[in-house]
């Protein structure tokens, strides 16, 4: 791998029960993919992803967190570390393991956008967008990871919300056979942290 090359990556992930028809989360994801593909020159920019996510109506409990972590770890542990930063504790090890496997295709990722639409509870969708940027120190085992995370919920039990989602995204079908898309069928998330967190990692951060 060329050490001077920046490797950016992105992943869309929908989690929810198996269904004969597309879940609302799958339809929303397909629409956002289409939006981001309209401008190939910007489809890996964090700002473009954040703007796309803002188009989803009736988001509640919206939160945005920006922080920078300074980490010391073996280089091989970087993909798993980035994956863990994209998932909540309740989503590990299952989703984080899948994301980490995807990232390992890129060797040493230096930027990563990850959108998770979790409809494991059919009455609501948990939306989580994480945009990461990695800066390597002179020491090859030291990294600075800048993170911007946006999270929100869509309460499908609310008739007005469901109607708006159906109107905006009802015509979209589920995405399939795309290398940047992952569909998982995990109805109940485990609560214990994964073995990937046993990697020797020391991080300090600031918001």
mmCIF file of C-alpha atoms in Angstrom:
data_model
loop_
_atom_site.group_PDB
_atom_site.id
_atom_site.type_symbol
_atom_site.label_atom_id
_atom_site.label_comp_id
_atom_site.label_asym_id
_atom_site.label_seq_id
_atom_site.Cartn_x
_atom_site.Cartn_y
_atom_site.Cartn_z
ATOM 1 C CA UNK A 1 0.000 0.000 0.000
ATOM 2 C CA UNK A 2 1.264 3.473 -0.881
ATOM 3 C CA UNK A 3 1.919 5.214 2.471
ATOM 4 C CA UNK A 4 1.268 8.596 0.868
ATOM 5 C CA UNK A 5 -2.165 7.664 -0.424
ATOM 6 C CA UNK A 6 -5.252 8.630 1.554
ATOM 7 C CA UNK A 7 -7.847 5.878 1.641
ATOM 8 C CA UNK A 8 -11.424 7.012 2.258
ATOM 9 C CA UNK A 9 -14.221 4.512 2.778
ATOM 10 C CA UNK A 10 -17.937 4.569 3.437
ATOM 11 C CA UNK A 11 -20.607 2.075 4.437
ATOM 12 C CA UNK A 12 -24.397 2.009 4.657
ATOM 13 C CA UNK A 13 -25.789 -0.530 7.117
ATOM 14 C CA UNK A 14 -29.420 -1.492 7.734
ATOM 15 C CA UNK A 15 -30.225 -3.708 10.690
ATOM 16 C CA UNK A 16 -33.619 -5.263 11.280
ATOM 17 C CA UNK A 17 -35.710 -8.419 11.119
ATOM 18 C CA UNK A 18 -36.132 -10.368 7.914
ATOM 19 C CA UNK A 19 -39.116 -9.125 5.961
ATOM 20 C CA UNK A 20 -40.926 -10.084 2.756
ATOM 21 C CA UNK A 21 -41.165 -6.407 1.847
ATOM 22 C CA UNK A 22 -38.542 -3.683 2.323
ATOM 23 C CA UNK A 23 -38.367 -2.123 5.768
ATOM 24 C CA UNK A 24 -38.747 1.642 6.007
ATOM 25 C CA UNK A 25 -35.080 1.741 7.039
ATOM 26 C CA UNK A 26 -34.118 0.007 3.778
ATOM 27 C CA UNK A 27 -36.142 2.462 1.697
ATOM 28 C CA UNK A 28 -34.619 5.479 3.472
ATOM 29 C CA UNK A 29 -31.144 4.036 3.001
ATOM 30 C CA UNK A 30 -31.732 3.516 -0.739
ATOM 31 C CA UNK A 31 -32.871 7.126 -1.095
ATOM 32 C CA UNK A 32 -29.799 8.455 0.728
ATOM 33 C CA UNK A 33 -27.502 6.304 -1.407
ATOM 34 C CA UNK A 34 -29.098 7.729 -4.534
ATOM 35 C CA UNK A 35 -28.697 11.273 -3.224
ATOM 36 C CA UNK A 36 -25.015 10.807 -2.470
ATOM 37 C CA UNK A 37 -24.308 9.118 -5.796
ATOM 38 C CA UNK A 38 -25.596 12.165 -7.668
ATOM 39 C CA UNK A 39 -22.284 13.958 -7.112
ATOM 40 C CA UNK A 40 -19.412 11.498 -7.388
ATOM 41 C CA UNK A 41 -16.861 14.204 -6.589
ATOM 42 C CA UNK A 42 -18.329 14.718 -3.112
ATOM 43 C CA UNK A 43 -19.845 11.393 -2.181
ATOM 44 C CA UNK A 44 -17.164 10.668 0.430
ATOM 45 C CA UNK A 45 -17.241 14.102 2.058
ATOM 46 C CA UNK A 46 -18.535 14.125 5.617
ATOM 47 C CA UNK A 47 -20.524 17.314 5.013
ATOM 48 C CA UNK A 48 -22.346 15.737 2.058
ATOM 49 C CA UNK A 49 -23.375 12.790 4.226
ATOM 50 C CA UNK A 50 -24.554 15.041 7.049
ATOM 51 C CA UNK A 51 -26.607 17.148 4.626
ATOM 52 C CA UNK A 52 -28.177 14.031 3.112
ATOM 53 C CA UNK A 53 -29.200 12.675 6.511
ATOM 54 C CA UNK A 54 -30.836 15.997 7.403
ATOM 55 C CA UNK A 55 -33.359 15.453 4.602
ATOM 56 C CA UNK A 56 -35.027 12.620 6.541
ATOM 57 C CA UNK A 57 -38.165 14.157 8.115
ATOM 58 C CA UNK A 58 -39.504 13.969 11.665
ATOM 59 C CA UNK A 59 -36.262 13.122 13.444
ATOM 60 C CA UNK A 60 -36.591 13.296 17.236
ATOM 61 C CA UNK A 61 -34.022 13.278 19.997
ATOM 62 C CA UNK A 62 -31.403 14.474 17.559
ATOM 63 C CA UNK A 63 -27.903 14.759 18.983
ATOM 64 C CA UNK A 64 -24.548 15.791 17.511
ATOM 65 C CA UNK A 65 -21.226 15.026 19.139
ATOM 66 C CA UNK A 66 -17.811 16.103 17.905
ATOM 67 C CA UNK A 67 -14.669 14.816 19.570
ATOM 68 C CA UNK A 68 -11.050 13.924 18.907
ATOM 69 C CA UNK A 69 -9.377 10.822 20.305
ATOM 70 C CA UNK A 70 -5.632 10.336 20.555
ATOM 71 C CA UNK A 71 -4.974 6.615 20.444
ATOM 72 C CA UNK A 72 -2.028 4.257 20.762
ATOM 73 C CA UNK A 73 -2.581 0.826 19.247
ATOM 74 C CA UNK A 74 -1.109 -1.668 16.793
ATOM 75 C CA UNK A 75 -1.765 -0.596 13.218
ATOM 76 C CA UNK A 76 -3.780 -3.757 12.598
ATOM 77 C CA UNK A 77 -6.237 -2.716 15.289
ATOM 78 C CA UNK A 78 -7.266 0.526 13.557
ATOM 79 C CA UNK A 79 -10.188 -0.890 11.487
ATOM 80 C CA UNK A 80 -11.740 -2.488 14.567
ATOM 81 C CA UNK A 81 -11.261 0.705 16.572
ATOM 82 C CA UNK A 82 -13.027 2.760 13.901
ATOM 83 C CA UNK A 83 -15.808 0.173 13.766
ATOM 84 C CA UNK A 84 -16.335 0.358 17.520
ATOM 85 C CA UNK A 85 -16.602 4.154 17.297
ATOM 86 C CA UNK A 86 -19.486 3.778 14.821
ATOM 87 C CA UNK A 87 -21.563 1.528 17.074
ATOM 88 C CA UNK A 88 -23.149 1.806 20.477
ATOM 89 C CA UNK A 89 -22.214 -0.574 23.273
ATOM 90 C CA UNK A 90 -25.427 -2.550 22.753
ATOM 91 C CA UNK A 91 -24.560 -3.094 19.074
ATOM 92 C CA UNK A 92 -21.238 -4.790 19.781
ATOM 93 C CA UNK A 93 -19.841 -7.260 18.883
ATOM 94 C CA UNK A 94 -22.278 -8.047 16.082
ATOM 95 C CA UNK A 95 -22.429 -4.856 14.010
ATOM 96 C CA UNK A 96 -18.943 -3.677 14.937
ATOM 97 C CA UNK A 97 -17.470 -6.979 13.785
ATOM 98 C CA UNK A 98 -19.202 -6.656 10.406
ATOM 99 C CA UNK A 99 -18.035 -3.062 9.977
ATOM 100 C CA UNK A 100 -14.498 -3.952 11.012
ATOM 101 C CA UNK A 101 -14.362 -6.747 8.430
ATOM 102 C CA UNK A 102 -15.477 -4.304 5.741
ATOM 103 C CA UNK A 103 -12.828 -1.752 6.729
ATOM 104 C CA UNK A 104 -10.004 -4.272 6.680
ATOM 105 C CA UNK A 105 -10.352 -4.397 2.893
ATOM 106 C CA UNK A 106 -8.819 -0.913 2.779
ATOM 107 C CA UNK A 107 -5.704 -1.652 4.793
ATOM 108 C CA UNK A 108 -5.205 1.592 6.703
ATOM 109 C CA UNK A 109 -8.349 3.734 6.306
ATOM 110 C CA UNK A 110 -7.768 7.447 6.861
ATOM 111 C CA UNK A 111 -11.400 8.580 6.544
ATOM 112 C CA UNK A 112 -14.629 6.686 7.081
ATOM 113 C CA UNK A 113 -18.322 7.572 6.944
ATOM 114 C CA UNK A 114 -20.752 5.041 8.385
ATOM 115 C CA UNK A 115 -24.546 5.342 8.357
ATOM 116 C CA UNK A 116 -26.515 2.850 10.445
ATOM 117 C CA UNK A 117 -30.304 2.592 10.214
ATOM 118 C CA UNK A 118 -31.411 0.215 12.940
ATOM 119 C CA UNK A 119 -35.017 -1.006 12.768
ATOM 120 C CA UNK A 120 -34.620 -3.993 15.071
ATOM 121 C CA UNK A 121 -37.636 -2.505 16.863
ATOM 122 C CA UNK A 122 -40.219 -2.320 14.087
ATOM 123 C CA UNK A 123 -41.919 0.660 15.770
ATOM 124 C CA UNK A 124 -38.927 2.966 15.386
ATOM 125 C CA UNK A 125 -35.722 3.552 13.472
ATOM 126 C CA UNK A 126 -32.486 4.516 15.175
ATOM 127 C CA UNK A 127 -30.417 6.623 12.787
ATOM 128 C CA UNK A 128 -26.706 7.008 13.452
ATOM 129 C CA UNK A 129 -24.127 8.690 11.216
ATOM 130 C CA UNK A 130 -20.459 8.657 12.161
ATOM 131 C CA UNK A 131 -17.826 10.537 10.165
ATOM 132 C CA UNK A 132 -14.222 9.751 11.099
ATOM 133 C CA UNK A 133 -10.944 11.272 10.006
ATOM 134 C CA UNK A 134 -7.636 9.663 10.976
ATOM 135 C CA UNK A 135 -4.307 11.450 11.280
ATOM 136 C CA UNK A 136 -1.199 9.362 11.826
ATOM 137 C CA UNK A 137 1.578 10.472 14.165
ATOM 138 C CA UNK A 138 5.281 10.010 13.433
ATOM 139 C CA UNK A 139 4.999 6.968 15.647
ATOM 140 C CA UNK A 140 3.179 4.411 13.417
ATOM 141 C CA UNK A 141 1.165 3.190 16.411
ATOM 142 C CA UNK A 142 -0.197 6.603 17.381
ATOM 143 C CA UNK A 143 -3.296 8.080 15.756
ATOM 144 C CA UNK A 144 -5.558 11.074 16.154
ATOM 145 C CA UNK A 145 -9.164 10.270 15.262
ATOM 146 C CA UNK A 146 -11.596 13.158 14.729
ATOM 147 C CA UNK A 147 -15.198 12.015 15.057
ATOM 148 C CA UNK A 148 -18.518 13.680 14.271
ATOM 149 C CA UNK A 149 -21.574 11.666 15.240
ATOM 150 C CA UNK A 150 -25.207 12.486 14.504
ATOM 151 C CA UNK A 151 -27.971 10.354 15.999
ATOM 152 C CA UNK A 152 -31.760 10.515 16.013
ATOM 153 C CA UNK A 153 -34.916 8.414 16.114
ATOM 154 C CA UNK A 154 -37.885 8.075 13.796
ATOM 155 C CA UNK A 155 -40.981 6.987 15.697
ATOM 156 C CA UNK A 156 -42.968 4.967 13.181
ATOM 157 C CA UNK A 157 -45.751 4.475 15.722
ATOM 158 C CA UNK A 158 -46.570 8.159 15.188
ATOM 159 C CA UNK A 159 -49.046 8.311 12.301
ATOM 160 C CA UNK A 160 -47.774 11.671 11.046
ATOM 161 C CA UNK A 161 -44.196 10.418 10.992
ATOM 162 C CA UNK A 162 -45.152 7.187 9.246
ATOM 163 C CA UNK A 163 -47.163 9.080 6.636
ATOM 164 C CA UNK A 164 -44.261 11.453 5.924
ATOM 165 C CA UNK A 165 -41.783 8.579 5.618
ATOM 166 C CA UNK A 166 -44.113 6.702 3.270
ATOM 167 C CA UNK A 167 -44.642 9.783 1.101
ATOM 168 C CA UNK A 168 -40.933 10.601 0.851
ATOM 169 C CA UNK A 169 -39.442 7.120 0.565
ATOM 170 C CA UNK A 170 -42.265 4.704 -0.235
ATOM 171 C CA UNK A 171 -41.264 4.285 -3.877
ATOM 172 C CA UNK A 172 -37.709 3.141 -3.071
ATOM 173 C CA UNK A 173 -36.706 -0.511 -2.990
ATOM 174 C CA UNK A 174 -34.101 -2.179 -0.809
ATOM 175 C CA UNK A 175 -30.496 -1.885 -1.971
ATOM 176 C CA UNK A 176 -28.783 -5.146 -2.874
ATOM 177 C CA UNK A 177 -25.506 -6.446 -4.260
ATOM 178 C CA UNK A 178 -23.552 -3.281 -3.551
ATOM 179 C CA UNK A 179 -20.095 -3.420 -1.919
ATOM 180 C CA UNK A 180 -20.840 -0.344 0.198
ATOM 181 C CA UNK A 181 -24.110 -1.717 1.621
ATOM 182 C CA UNK A 182 -24.610 -4.214 4.430
ATOM 183 C CA UNK A 183 -27.921 -5.724 5.558
ATOM 184 C CA UNK A 184 -28.002 -7.532 8.900
ATOM 185 C CA UNK A 185 -30.892 -9.411 10.464
ATOM 186 C CA UNK A 186 -30.241 -9.026 14.164
ATOM 187 C CA UNK A 187 -33.476 -8.644 16.085
ATOM 188 C CA UNK A 188 -31.970 -8.430 19.549
ATOM 189 C CA UNK A 189 -28.602 -6.828 20.163
ATOM 190 C CA UNK A 190 -26.183 -8.368 22.684
ATOM 191 C CA UNK A 191 -25.143 -6.160 25.580
ATOM 192 C CA UNK A 192 -21.649 -7.466 26.267
ATOM 193 C CA UNK A 193 -18.690 -5.819 24.599
ATOM 194 C CA UNK A 194 -16.818 -7.729 21.952
ATOM 195 C CA UNK A 195 -13.493 -9.489 21.955
ATOM 196 C CA UNK A 196 -12.210 -6.876 19.510
ATOM 197 C CA UNK A 197 -12.054 -4.495 22.448
ATOM 198 C CA UNK A 198 -9.388 -6.711 23.966
ATOM 199 C CA UNK A 199 -6.972 -5.174 21.453
ATOM 200 C CA UNK A 200 -4.372 -3.208 23.386
ATOM 201 C CA UNK A 201 -5.638 0.315 22.886
ATOM 202 C CA UNK A 202 -5.148 3.493 24.887
ATOM 203 C CA UNK A 203 -7.177 6.540 23.948
ATOM 204 C CA UNK A 204 -7.687 9.966 25.409
ATOM 205 C CA UNK A 205 -10.150 12.407 23.967
ATOM 206 C CA UNK A 206 -11.585 15.877 23.960
ATOM 207 C CA UNK A 207 -14.925 17.196 22.765
#
